[in-house]
């Protein structure tokens, strides 16, 4: 499975570490930059190439790292065929009921739902609000959660793709 | 401000509280639905209505707020539209780097976000209204580097 990865100065250090981590798992990782730390660089310059690559390479995923992850996702989602989800922190459902009606105590649930409901193909991670352990766990969870392809979710996605 | 509001079945239960709050704050609210609870309705339909409205009228005094289960699908769909800068909020974040502004302030200060997609599954009514109140009160300072980045996002053809 190919993974395109990218991020600006805010994501640079953890991007470099995450690349190594993913490669060790056997993923084929293609880095779209930044290729050096430059505190004045702009996230769209790296996120746009990731987004375009993921949109073209249908079996691939993208991981982008930035300050909050929000601008990165905003930028990626401009590209048709991209569905970028943001993860900036763990969150427990208030009603502790998951999609099947059973209790959920999973603080990473939002990542699973981004795959299962939205078929997200890019994960946009915040380096300001997440530890590297959380980033590794979130990425792995994202890449290993399948999209079951429920009809209602496909219908909703097709309405904007 | 003029605020467009939209919600599917997942957010429907909190939409009235949101609309009432916004009106009490003195905003003009344009509700794009849903207007009744239908668990089979699609977030895309209401998201597109809000996003289209903002896309056509991207003034500083126009905003959109969309309620959904996680806010993620709503943000994805909304950001397809030119001039829309949508962010997802599903709760407070814990800092790992000191002196960083929170997700809500950052969404306004760095990105001039004009659409807020709320993941109501993870929010109480109070936490939702507090986030909205903060979000509406923060103006975009227009720092050059942020404008430059937003311009690059706007240059991407949807």
PDB file of C-alpha atoms in Angstrom:
ATOM      1  CA  UNK A   1       0.000   0.000   0.000  1.00  0.00           C
ATOM      2  CA  UNK A   2       1.394   3.367  -0.974  1.00  0.00           C
ATOM      3  CA  UNK A   3       1.291   6.271   1.439  1.00  0.00           C
ATOM      4  CA  UNK A   4       1.945   9.855   0.415  1.00  0.00           C
ATOM      5  CA  UNK A   5       3.175  11.987   3.285  1.00  0.00           C
ATOM      6  CA  UNK A   6       3.707  15.723   3.559  1.00  0.00           C
ATOM      7  CA  UNK A   7       3.838  18.627   5.949  1.00  0.00           C
ATOM      8  CA  UNK A   8       5.226  22.096   6.594  1.00  0.00           C
ATOM      9  CA  UNK A   9       7.722  23.265   9.225  1.00  0.00           C
ATOM     10  CA  UNK A  10       5.230  22.537  12.003  1.00  0.00           C
ATOM     11  CA  UNK A  11       4.994  18.924  10.924  1.00  0.00           C
ATOM     12  CA  UNK A  12       8.538  18.414   9.671  1.00  0.00           C
ATOM     13  CA  UNK A  13      10.231  16.739  12.610  1.00  0.00           C
ATOM     14  CA  UNK A  14       7.417  14.287  13.310  1.00  0.00           C
ATOM     15  CA  UNK A  15       6.914  13.623   9.601  1.00  0.00           C
ATOM     16  CA  UNK A  16      10.504  12.446   9.368  1.00  0.00           C
ATOM     17  CA  UNK A  17       9.994  10.111  12.332  1.00  0.00           C
ATOM     18  CA  UNK A  18       6.640   8.846  11.077  1.00  0.00           C
ATOM     19  CA  UNK A  19       8.117   8.018   7.667  1.00  0.00           C
ATOM     20  CA  UNK A  20      10.629   5.698   9.310  1.00  0.00           C
ATOM     21  CA  UNK A  21       7.909   4.131  11.468  1.00  0.00           C
ATOM     22  CA  UNK A  22       5.668   3.453   8.456  1.00  0.00           C
ATOM     23  CA  UNK A  23       8.507   2.059   6.373  1.00  0.00           C
ATOM     24  CA  UNK A  24       9.298  -0.406   9.147  1.00  0.00           C
ATOM     25  CA  UNK A  25       5.723  -1.697   8.830  1.00  0.00           C
ATOM     26  CA  UNK A  26       6.314  -2.396   5.173  1.00  0.00           C
ATOM     27  CA  UNK A  27       4.319   0.505   3.726  1.00  0.00           C
ATOM     28  CA  UNK A  28       5.696   2.154   0.602  1.00  0.00           C
ATOM     29  CA  UNK A  29       6.071   5.791   1.622  1.00  0.00           C
ATOM     30  CA  UNK A  30       6.500   8.678  -0.801  1.00  0.00           C
ATOM     31  CA  UNK A  31       7.419  12.002   0.794  1.00  0.00           C
ATOM     32  CA  UNK A  32       6.094  15.140  -0.901  1.00  0.00           C
ATOM     33  CA  UNK A  33       8.045  17.490   1.371  1.00  0.00           C
ATOM     34  CA  UNK A  34       9.061  19.577   3.123  1.00  0.00           C
ATOM     35  CA  UNK A  35      12.516  18.136   2.667  1.00  0.00           C
ATOM     36  CA  UNK A  36      14.186  20.427   5.169  1.00  0.00           C
ATOM     37  CA  UNK A  37      13.090  22.567   8.081  1.00  0.00           C
ATOM     38  CA  UNK A  38      12.107  26.062   6.969  1.00  0.00           C
ATOM     39  CA  UNK A  39       9.992  27.951   9.466  1.00  0.00           C
ATOM     40  CA  UNK A  40       8.611  30.192   6.745  1.00  0.00           C
ATOM     41  CA  UNK A  41       7.344  27.466   4.434  1.00  0.00           C
ATOM     42  CA  UNK A  42       3.644  27.096   3.578  1.00  0.00           C
ATOM     43  CA  UNK A  43       1.598  23.939   4.139  1.00  0.00           C
ATOM     44  CA  UNK A  44      -0.349  24.127   0.830  1.00  0.00           C
ATOM     45  CA  UNK A  45       2.933  23.600  -1.061  1.00  0.00           C
ATOM     46  CA  UNK A  46       3.243  20.118   0.472  1.00  0.00           C
ATOM     47  CA  UNK A  47      -0.381  19.200   1.096  1.00  0.00           C
ATOM     48  CA  UNK A  48      -1.522  19.897  -2.462  1.00  0.00           C
ATOM     49  CA  UNK A  49       0.926  17.363  -3.984  1.00  0.00           C
ATOM     50  CA  UNK A  50      -0.178  14.757  -1.418  1.00  0.00           C
ATOM     51  CA  UNK A  51      -3.825  15.443  -2.228  1.00  0.00           C
ATOM     52  CA  UNK A  52      -3.304  15.269  -6.010  1.00  0.00           C
ATOM     53  CA  UNK A  53      -1.364  12.002  -5.656  1.00  0.00           C
ATOM     54  CA  UNK A  54      -4.001  10.370  -3.444  1.00  0.00           C
ATOM     55  CA  UNK A  55      -6.784  11.477  -5.792  1.00  0.00           C
ATOM     56  CA  UNK A  56      -4.976   9.880  -8.740  1.00  0.00           C
ATOM     57  CA  UNK A  57      -3.721   6.723  -6.984  1.00  0.00           C
ATOM     58  CA  UNK A  58      -6.997   5.176  -5.878  1.00  0.00           C
ATOM     59  CA  UNK A  59      -5.535   2.494  -3.596  1.00  0.00           C
ATOM     60  CA  UNK A  60      -3.306   4.928  -1.740  1.00  0.00           C
ATOM     61  CA  UNK A  61      -3.595   6.941   1.452  1.00  0.00           C
ATOM     62  CA  UNK A  62      -2.178  10.279   2.521  1.00  0.00           C
ATOM     63  CA  UNK A  63      -0.886  11.470   5.863  1.00  0.00           C
ATOM     64  CA  UNK A  64      -0.297  15.175   6.384  1.00  0.00           C
ATOM     65  CA  UNK A  65       1.124  16.772   9.502  1.00  0.00           C
ATOM     66  CA  UNK A  66       0.754  20.383  10.516  1.00  0.00           C
ATOM     67  CA  UNK A  67       0.143  22.652  13.466  1.00  0.00           C
ATOM     68  CA  UNK A  68      -3.511  21.909  14.042  1.00  0.00           C
ATOM     69  CA  UNK A  69      -4.206  19.776  10.984  1.00  0.00           C
ATOM     70  CA  UNK A  70      -7.158  22.007  10.073  1.00  0.00           C
ATOM     71  CA  UNK A  71      -5.571  24.133   7.330  1.00  0.00           C
ATOM     72  CA  UNK A  72      -3.980  21.039   5.884  1.00  0.00           C
ATOM     73  CA  UNK A  73      -7.329  19.216   5.680  1.00  0.00           C
ATOM     74  CA  UNK A  74      -8.993  22.339   4.301  1.00  0.00           C
ATOM     75  CA  UNK A  75      -6.405  22.513   1.539  1.00  0.00           C
ATOM     76  CA  UNK A  76      -6.536  18.782   0.744  1.00  0.00           C
ATOM     77  CA  UNK A  77     -10.309  18.735   0.571  1.00  0.00           C
ATOM     78  CA  UNK A  78     -10.269  21.264  -2.264  1.00  0.00           C
ATOM     79  CA  UNK A  79      -9.203  18.366  -4.512  1.00  0.00           C
ATOM     80  CA  UNK A  80     -11.972  16.158  -5.945  1.00  0.00           C
ATOM     81  CA  UNK A  81     -11.617  12.558  -4.828  1.00  0.00           C
ATOM     82  CA  UNK A  82      -9.877  13.499  -1.595  1.00  0.00           C
ATOM     83  CA  UNK A  83     -11.578  12.964   1.753  1.00  0.00           C
ATOM     84  CA  UNK A  84      -9.266  14.313   4.446  1.00  0.00           C
ATOM     85  CA  UNK A  85     -10.197  13.869   8.096  1.00  0.00           C
ATOM     86  CA  UNK A  86      -8.674  15.858  10.947  1.00  0.00           C
ATOM     87  CA  UNK A  87      -7.365  14.392  14.168  1.00  0.00           C
ATOM     88  CA  UNK A  88      -6.212  16.799  16.867  1.00  0.00           C
ATOM     89  CA  UNK A  89      -7.040  14.880  20.020  1.00  0.00           C
ATOM     90  CA  UNK A  90      -8.834  12.029  21.683  1.00  0.00           C
ATOM     91  CA  UNK A  91     -12.539  12.454  22.306  1.00  0.00           C
ATOM     92  CA  UNK A  92     -15.102  10.295  24.043  1.00  0.00           C
ATOM     93  CA  UNK A  93     -18.661  10.180  22.746  1.00  0.00           C
ATOM     94  CA  UNK A  94     -20.901  12.047  25.153  1.00  0.00           C
ATOM     95  CA  UNK A  95     -23.576   9.423  25.064  1.00  0.00           C
ATOM     96  CA  UNK A  96     -21.141   6.524  25.024  1.00  0.00           C
ATOM     97  CA  UNK A  97     -23.135   4.831  22.289  1.00  0.00           C
ATOM     98  CA  UNK A  98     -21.414   3.721  19.115  1.00  0.00           C
ATOM     99  CA  UNK A  99     -22.886   3.315  15.666  1.00  0.00           C
ATOM    100  CA  UNK A 100     -24.229  -0.133  16.443  1.00  0.00           C
ATOM    101  CA  UNK A 101     -25.971   1.079  19.576  1.00  0.00           C
ATOM    102  CA  UNK A 102     -23.464  -0.349  22.042  1.00  0.00           C
ATOM    103  CA  UNK A 103     -21.322   1.586  24.486  1.00  0.00           C
ATOM    104  CA  UNK A 104     -18.097   3.061  23.182  1.00  0.00           C
ATOM    105  CA  UNK A 105     -15.197   4.071  25.397  1.00  0.00           C
ATOM    106  CA  UNK A 106     -12.777   4.456  22.537  1.00  0.00           C
ATOM    107  CA  UNK A 107     -11.150   7.902  22.526  1.00  0.00           C
ATOM    108  CA  UNK A 108      -9.819   7.301  19.007  1.00  0.00           C
ATOM    109  CA  UNK A 109     -13.255   6.416  17.691  1.00  0.00           C
ATOM    110  CA  UNK A 110     -13.430   9.522  15.495  1.00  0.00           C
ATOM    111  CA  UNK A 111     -10.615   8.108  13.392  1.00  0.00           C
ATOM    112  CA  UNK A 112     -12.430   4.795  12.906  1.00  0.00           C
ATOM    113  CA  UNK A 113     -15.610   6.624  11.943  1.00  0.00           C
ATOM    114  CA  UNK A 114     -13.733   8.776   9.422  1.00  0.00           C
ATOM    115  CA  UNK A 115     -12.815   5.507   7.673  1.00  0.00           C
ATOM    116  CA  UNK A 116     -16.047   3.593   8.198  1.00  0.00           C
ATOM    117  CA  UNK A 117     -18.467   6.426   7.348  1.00  0.00           C
ATOM    118  CA  UNK A 118     -16.511   8.897   5.240  1.00  0.00           C
ATOM    119  CA  UNK A 119     -14.017   6.522   3.574  1.00  0.00           C
ATOM    120  CA  UNK A 120     -11.393   9.145   4.423  1.00  0.00           C
ATOM    121  CA  UNK A 121      -8.222   8.681   2.362  1.00  0.00           C
ATOM    122  CA  UNK A 122      -6.092  11.353   4.006  1.00  0.00           C
ATOM    123  CA  UNK A 123      -5.474  11.778   7.716  1.00  0.00           C
ATOM    124  CA  UNK A 124      -4.474  15.282   8.776  1.00  0.00           C
ATOM    125  CA  UNK A 125      -2.647  15.284  12.091  1.00  0.00           C
ATOM    126  CA  UNK A 126      -1.906  18.036  14.570  1.00  0.00           C
ATOM    127  CA  UNK A 127       1.633  18.172  15.913  1.00  0.00           C
ATOM    128  CA  UNK A 128       0.744  20.954  18.383  1.00  0.00           C
ATOM    129  CA  UNK A 129      -1.862  18.913  20.193  1.00  0.00           C
ATOM    130  CA  UNK A 130      -0.713  15.301  19.798  1.00  0.00           C
ATOM    131  CA  UNK A 131       2.244  13.341  21.147  1.00  0.00           C
ATOM    132  CA  UNK A 132       4.250  11.196  18.741  1.00  0.00           C
ATOM    133  CA  UNK A 133       2.776   8.088  20.369  1.00  0.00           C
ATOM    134  CA  UNK A 134      -0.726   9.364  19.649  1.00  0.00           C
ATOM    135  CA  UNK A 135       0.318  10.185  16.079  1.00  0.00           C
ATOM    136  CA  UNK A 136       1.690   6.684  15.519  1.00  0.00           C
ATOM    137  CA  UNK A 137      -1.391   5.049  17.003  1.00  0.00           C
ATOM    138  CA  UNK A 138      -3.780   7.296  15.084  1.00  0.00           C
ATOM    139  CA  UNK A 139      -1.996   6.628  11.800  1.00  0.00           C
ATOM    140  CA  UNK A 140      -1.958   2.886  12.277  1.00  0.00           C
ATOM    141  CA  UNK A 141      -5.626   2.842  13.243  1.00  0.00           C
ATOM    142  CA  UNK A 142      -6.509   4.938  10.208  1.00  0.00           C
ATOM    143  CA  UNK A 143      -4.584   2.730   7.787  1.00  0.00           C
ATOM    144  CA  UNK A 144      -5.960  -0.538   9.153  1.00  0.00           C
ATOM    145  CA  UNK A 145      -9.655   0.380   9.527  1.00  0.00           C
ATOM    146  CA  UNK A 146     -11.566  -0.716   6.430  1.00  0.00           C
ATOM    147  CA  UNK A 147     -14.439   1.104   4.757  1.00  0.00           C
ATOM    148  CA  UNK A 148     -17.335  -1.402   4.821  1.00  0.00           C
ATOM    149  CA  UNK A 149     -19.043   0.319   1.900  1.00  0.00           C
ATOM    150  CA  UNK A 150     -22.526   0.726   3.408  1.00  0.00           C
ATOM    151  CA  UNK A 151     -24.898   2.057   0.761  1.00  0.00           C
ATOM    152  CA  UNK A 152     -25.940   5.159   2.714  1.00  0.00           C
ATOM    153  CA  UNK A 153     -22.313   6.228   3.193  1.00  0.00           C
ATOM    154  CA  UNK A 154     -21.479   5.720  -0.475  1.00  0.00           C
ATOM    155  CA  UNK A 155     -24.562   7.731  -1.423  1.00  0.00           C
ATOM    156  CA  UNK A 156     -23.541  10.603   0.853  1.00  0.00           C
ATOM    157  CA  UNK A 157     -19.973  10.646  -0.472  1.00  0.00           C
ATOM    158  CA  UNK A 158     -21.121  10.549  -4.095  1.00  0.00           C
ATOM    159  CA  UNK A 159     -23.211  13.652  -3.557  1.00  0.00           C
ATOM    160  CA  UNK A 160     -20.108  15.802  -3.205  1.00  0.00           C
ATOM    161  CA  UNK A 161     -17.183  13.929  -4.735  1.00  0.00           C
TER     162      UNK A 161
ATOM    163  CA  UNK B   1     -23.590  38.544  11.307  1.00  0.00           C
ATOM    164  CA  UNK B   2     -25.549  36.395   8.907  1.00  0.00           C
ATOM    165  CA  UNK B   3     -25.169  32.773   9.887  1.00  0.00           C
ATOM    166  CA  UNK B   4     -26.283  29.846   7.761  1.00  0.00           C
ATOM    167  CA  UNK B   5     -27.046  26.737   9.810  1.00  0.00           C
ATOM    168  CA  UNK B   6     -27.452  23.175   8.608  1.00  0.00           C
ATOM    169  CA  UNK B   7     -27.715  19.766  10.217  1.00  0.00           C
ATOM    170  CA  UNK B   8     -28.559  16.177   9.408  1.00  0.00           C
ATOM    171  CA  UNK B   9     -30.358  13.782  11.753  1.00  0.00           C
ATOM    172  CA  UNK B  10     -27.264  13.364  13.931  1.00  0.00           C
ATOM    173  CA  UNK B  11     -27.072  17.045  14.790  1.00  0.00           C
ATOM    174  CA  UNK B  12     -30.798  17.724  14.666  1.00  0.00           C
ATOM    175  CA  UNK B  13     -31.337  17.477  18.425  1.00  0.00           C
ATOM    176  CA  UNK B  14     -28.981  20.408  19.089  1.00  0.00           C
ATOM    177  CA  UNK B  15     -29.945  22.616  16.157  1.00  0.00           C
ATOM    178  CA  UNK B  16     -32.783  24.434  17.933  1.00  0.00           C
ATOM    179  CA  UNK B  17     -30.549  25.278  20.877  1.00  0.00           C
ATOM    180  CA  UNK B  18     -27.930  26.599  18.469  1.00  0.00           C
ATOM    181  CA  UNK B  19     -30.389  28.688  16.446  1.00  0.00           C
ATOM    182  CA  UNK B  20     -31.950  30.144  19.623  1.00  0.00           C
ATOM    183  CA  UNK B  21     -28.514  31.023  20.969  1.00  0.00           C
ATOM    184  CA  UNK B  22     -27.439  32.719  17.745  1.00  0.00           C
ATOM    185  CA  UNK B  23     -30.628  34.771  17.607  1.00  0.00           C
ATOM    186  CA  UNK B  24     -30.201  35.841  21.237  1.00  0.00           C
ATOM    187  CA  UNK B  25     -26.685  36.972  20.332  1.00  0.00           C
ATOM    188  CA  UNK B  26     -28.259  39.226  17.704  1.00  0.00           C
ATOM    189  CA  UNK B  27     -27.305  37.359  14.545  1.00  0.00           C
ATOM    190  CA  UNK B  28     -29.466  36.849  11.504  1.00  0.00           C
ATOM    191  CA  UNK B  29     -29.918  33.078  11.198  1.00  0.00           C
ATOM    192  CA  UNK B  30     -30.788  31.346   7.931  1.00  0.00           C
ATOM    193  CA  UNK B  31     -31.677  27.735   8.641  1.00  0.00           C
ATOM    194  CA  UNK B  32     -31.032  25.388   5.719  1.00  0.00           C
ATOM    195  CA  UNK B  33     -32.537  22.333   7.463  1.00  0.00           C
ATOM    196  CA  UNK B  34     -33.136  19.615   8.302  1.00  0.00           C
ATOM    197  CA  UNK B  35     -36.589  20.748   9.401  1.00  0.00           C
ATOM    198  CA  UNK B  36     -37.694  17.458  10.875  1.00  0.00           C
ATOM    199  CA  UNK B  37     -35.949  14.390  12.211  1.00  0.00           C
ATOM    200  CA  UNK B  38     -35.285  11.772   9.559  1.00  0.00           C
ATOM    201  CA  UNK B  39     -32.590   9.249  10.447  1.00  0.00           C
ATOM    202  CA  UNK B  40     -32.116   8.421   6.783  1.00  0.00           C
ATOM    203  CA  UNK B  41     -31.270  11.958   5.681  1.00  0.00           C
ATOM    204  CA  UNK B  42     -27.824  12.778   4.280  1.00  0.00           C
ATOM    205  CA  UNK B  43     -25.400  15.287   5.806  1.00  0.00           C
ATOM    206  CA  UNK B  44     -24.260  16.184   2.313  1.00  0.00           C
ATOM    207  CA  UNK B  45     -27.579  17.801   1.394  1.00  0.00           C
ATOM    208  CA  UNK B  46     -27.507  20.337   4.241  1.00  0.00           C
ATOM    209  CA  UNK B  47     -23.751  20.837   4.076  1.00  0.00           C
ATOM    210  CA  UNK B  48     -23.953  21.703   0.388  1.00  0.00           C
ATOM    211  CA  UNK B  49     -26.730  24.257   0.999  1.00  0.00           C
ATOM    212  CA  UNK B  50     -24.690  26.025   3.676  1.00  0.00           C
ATOM    213  CA  UNK B  51     -21.445  25.812   1.713  1.00  0.00           C
ATOM    214  CA  UNK B  52     -23.056  27.117  -1.490  1.00  0.00           C
ATOM    215  CA  UNK B  53     -24.450  30.097   0.402  1.00  0.00           C
ATOM    216  CA  UNK B  54     -21.046  30.977   1.884  1.00  0.00           C
ATOM    217  CA  UNK B  55     -19.288  30.346  -1.428  1.00  0.00           C
ATOM    218  CA  UNK B  56     -21.550  32.878  -3.154  1.00  0.00           C
ATOM    219  CA  UNK B  57     -21.423  35.387  -0.283  1.00  0.00           C
ATOM    220  CA  UNK B  58     -17.988  35.106   1.371  1.00  0.00           C
ATOM    221  CA  UNK B  59     -18.127  38.409   3.232  1.00  0.00           C
ATOM    222  CA  UNK B  60     -16.555  38.756   6.661  1.00  0.00           C
ATOM    223  CA  UNK B  61     -20.032  39.097   8.105  1.00  0.00           C
ATOM    224  CA  UNK B  62     -21.265  35.767   6.718  1.00  0.00           C
ATOM    225  CA  UNK B  63     -20.550  32.443   8.391  1.00  0.00           C
ATOM    226  CA  UNK B  64     -21.801  28.879   8.364  1.00  0.00           C
ATOM    227  CA  UNK B  65     -22.280  26.381  11.170  1.00  0.00           C
ATOM    228  CA  UNK B  66     -23.006  22.744  10.379  1.00  0.00           C
ATOM    229  CA  UNK B  67     -23.918  20.063  12.920  1.00  0.00           C
ATOM    230  CA  UNK B  68     -23.135  16.425  12.296  1.00  0.00           C
ATOM    231  CA  UNK B  69     -22.103  13.280  14.113  1.00  0.00           C
ATOM    232  CA  UNK B  70     -18.358  13.863  13.815  1.00  0.00           C
ATOM    233  CA  UNK B  71     -18.128  17.009  11.702  1.00  0.00           C
ATOM    234  CA  UNK B  72     -15.669  15.283   9.380  1.00  0.00           C
ATOM    235  CA  UNK B  73     -17.887  14.472   6.403  1.00  0.00           C
ATOM    236  CA  UNK B  74     -19.384  17.940   6.665  1.00  0.00           C
ATOM    237  CA  UNK B  75     -15.945  19.567   6.559  1.00  0.00           C
ATOM    238  CA  UNK B  76     -14.829  17.430   3.628  1.00  0.00           C
ATOM    239  CA  UNK B  77     -17.894  18.335   1.572  1.00  0.00           C
ATOM    240  CA  UNK B  78     -17.903  22.024   2.519  1.00  0.00           C
ATOM    241  CA  UNK B  79     -14.258  22.532   1.573  1.00  0.00           C
ATOM    242  CA  UNK B  80     -15.014  21.456  -1.980  1.00  0.00           C
ATOM    243  CA  UNK B  81     -16.563  24.893  -2.498  1.00  0.00           C
ATOM    244  CA  UNK B  82     -14.518  27.959  -3.472  1.00  0.00           C
ATOM    245  CA  UNK B  83     -14.254  30.619  -0.762  1.00  0.00           C
ATOM    246  CA  UNK B  84     -15.315  28.167   1.947  1.00  0.00           C
ATOM    247  CA  UNK B  85     -12.801  27.535   4.722  1.00  0.00           C
ATOM    248  CA  UNK B  86     -14.370  24.909   6.972  1.00  0.00           C
ATOM    249  CA  UNK B  87     -12.881  23.432  10.122  1.00  0.00           C
ATOM    250  CA  UNK B  88     -13.954  20.487  12.278  1.00  0.00           C
ATOM    251  CA  UNK B  89     -14.503  20.907  16.018  1.00  0.00           C
ATOM    252  CA  UNK B  90     -15.207  17.913  18.203  1.00  0.00           C
ATOM    253  CA  UNK B  91     -13.919  19.114  21.559  1.00  0.00           C
ATOM    254  CA  UNK B  92     -11.075  20.869  23.334  1.00  0.00           C
ATOM    255  CA  UNK B  93      -7.532  19.828  22.498  1.00  0.00           C
ATOM    256  CA  UNK B  94      -4.690  19.218  24.940  1.00  0.00           C
ATOM    257  CA  UNK B  95      -1.529  21.181  24.182  1.00  0.00           C
ATOM    258  CA  UNK B  96       1.731  19.373  23.774  1.00  0.00           C
ATOM    259  CA  UNK B  97       3.520  22.538  22.690  1.00  0.00           C
ATOM    260  CA  UNK B  98       3.282  25.478  25.078  1.00  0.00           C
ATOM    261  CA  UNK B  99       1.649  28.789  24.271  1.00  0.00           C
ATOM    262  CA  UNK B 100      -0.355  27.512  21.380  1.00  0.00           C
ATOM    263  CA  UNK B 101      -3.796  28.924  20.868  1.00  0.00           C
ATOM    264  CA  UNK B 102      -6.631  26.421  20.991  1.00  0.00           C
ATOM    265  CA  UNK B 103      -8.347  24.879  18.000  1.00  0.00           C
ATOM    266  CA  UNK B 104     -11.135  27.482  17.882  1.00  0.00           C
ATOM    267  CA  UNK B 105      -8.876  30.574  18.088  1.00  0.00           C
ATOM    268  CA  UNK B 106      -6.456  29.049  15.634  1.00  0.00           C
ATOM    269  CA  UNK B 107      -9.240  28.327  13.152  1.00  0.00           C
ATOM    270  CA  UNK B 108      -9.994  32.044  13.061  1.00  0.00           C
ATOM    271  CA  UNK B 109      -6.509  33.558  13.533  1.00  0.00           C
ATOM    272  CA  UNK B 110      -4.630  31.292  11.103  1.00  0.00           C
ATOM    273  CA  UNK B 111      -7.235  30.239   8.546  1.00  0.00           C
ATOM    274  CA  UNK B 112     -10.006  32.856   8.737  1.00  0.00           C
ATOM    275  CA  UNK B 113     -12.375  29.867   8.900  1.00  0.00           C
ATOM    276  CA  UNK B 114     -15.873  30.857   7.829  1.00  0.00           C
ATOM    277  CA  UNK B 115     -17.585  27.499   8.371  1.00  0.00           C
ATOM    278  CA  UNK B 116     -17.555  25.566  11.632  1.00  0.00           C
ATOM    279  CA  UNK B 117     -18.533  21.887  11.454  1.00  0.00           C
ATOM    280  CA  UNK B 118     -19.393  20.516  14.873  1.00  0.00           C
ATOM    281  CA  UNK B 119     -19.074  16.846  15.836  1.00  0.00           C
ATOM    282  CA  UNK B 120     -22.039  16.733  18.214  1.00  0.00           C
ATOM    283  CA  UNK B 121     -21.408  13.137  19.171  1.00  0.00           C
ATOM    284  CA  UNK B 122     -18.522  14.438  21.305  1.00  0.00           C
ATOM    285  CA  UNK B 123     -20.062  17.687  22.537  1.00  0.00           C
ATOM    286  CA  UNK B 124     -22.582  18.710  25.153  1.00  0.00           C
ATOM    287  CA  UNK B 125     -24.967  21.579  24.452  1.00  0.00           C
ATOM    288  CA  UNK B 126     -22.844  23.816  26.702  1.00  0.00           C
ATOM    289  CA  UNK B 127     -19.529  22.893  25.125  1.00  0.00           C
ATOM    290  CA  UNK B 128     -21.044  23.435  21.694  1.00  0.00           C
ATOM    291  CA  UNK B 129     -22.426  26.889  22.535  1.00  0.00           C
ATOM    292  CA  UNK B 130     -19.188  27.979  24.241  1.00  0.00           C
ATOM    293  CA  UNK B 131     -17.182  26.972  21.196  1.00  0.00           C
ATOM    294  CA  UNK B 132     -19.587  28.789  18.867  1.00  0.00           C
ATOM    295  CA  UNK B 133     -19.547  31.921  21.036  1.00  0.00           C
ATOM    296  CA  UNK B 134     -15.732  32.013  20.976  1.00  0.00           C
ATOM    297  CA  UNK B 135     -15.553  31.248  17.293  1.00  0.00           C
ATOM    298  CA  UNK B 136     -17.884  34.093  16.357  1.00  0.00           C
ATOM    299  CA  UNK B 137     -16.066  36.596  18.547  1.00  0.00           C
ATOM    300  CA  UNK B 138     -12.559  36.183  17.090  1.00  0.00           C
ATOM    301  CA  UNK B 139     -11.572  38.328  14.141  1.00  0.00           C
ATOM    302  CA  UNK B 140      -8.942  37.397  11.584  1.00  0.00           C
ATOM    303  CA  UNK B 141      -5.886  39.603  12.089  1.00  0.00           C
ATOM    304  CA  UNK B 142      -4.726  39.316   8.514  1.00  0.00           C
ATOM    305  CA  UNK B 143      -1.103  38.462   9.244  1.00  0.00           C
ATOM    306  CA  UNK B 144       0.714  38.290   5.887  1.00  0.00           C
ATOM    307  CA  UNK B 145       1.873  34.671   6.116  1.00  0.00           C
ATOM    308  CA  UNK B 146      -1.666  33.458   6.859  1.00  0.00           C
ATOM    309  CA  UNK B 147      -3.111  35.425   3.950  1.00  0.00           C
ATOM    310  CA  UNK B 148      -0.429  33.976   1.684  1.00  0.00           C
ATOM    311  CA  UNK B 149      -1.343  30.421   2.692  1.00  0.00           C
ATOM    312  CA  UNK B 150      -5.071  31.007   2.308  1.00  0.00           C
ATOM    313  CA  UNK B 151      -4.424  32.459  -1.149  1.00  0.00           C
ATOM    314  CA  UNK B 152      -2.600  29.259  -2.077  1.00  0.00           C
ATOM    315  CA  UNK B 153      -5.583  27.174  -0.899  1.00  0.00           C
ATOM    316  CA  UNK B 154      -7.941  29.366  -2.914  1.00  0.00           C
ATOM    317  CA  UNK B 155      -5.793  28.874  -6.008  1.00  0.00           C
ATOM    318  CA  UNK B 156      -6.426  25.118  -5.995  1.00  0.00           C
ATOM    319  CA  UNK B 157      -9.074  24.287  -8.571  1.00  0.00           C
ATOM    320  CA  UNK B 158     -11.910  22.256  -7.060  1.00  0.00           C
TER     321      UNK B 158
END
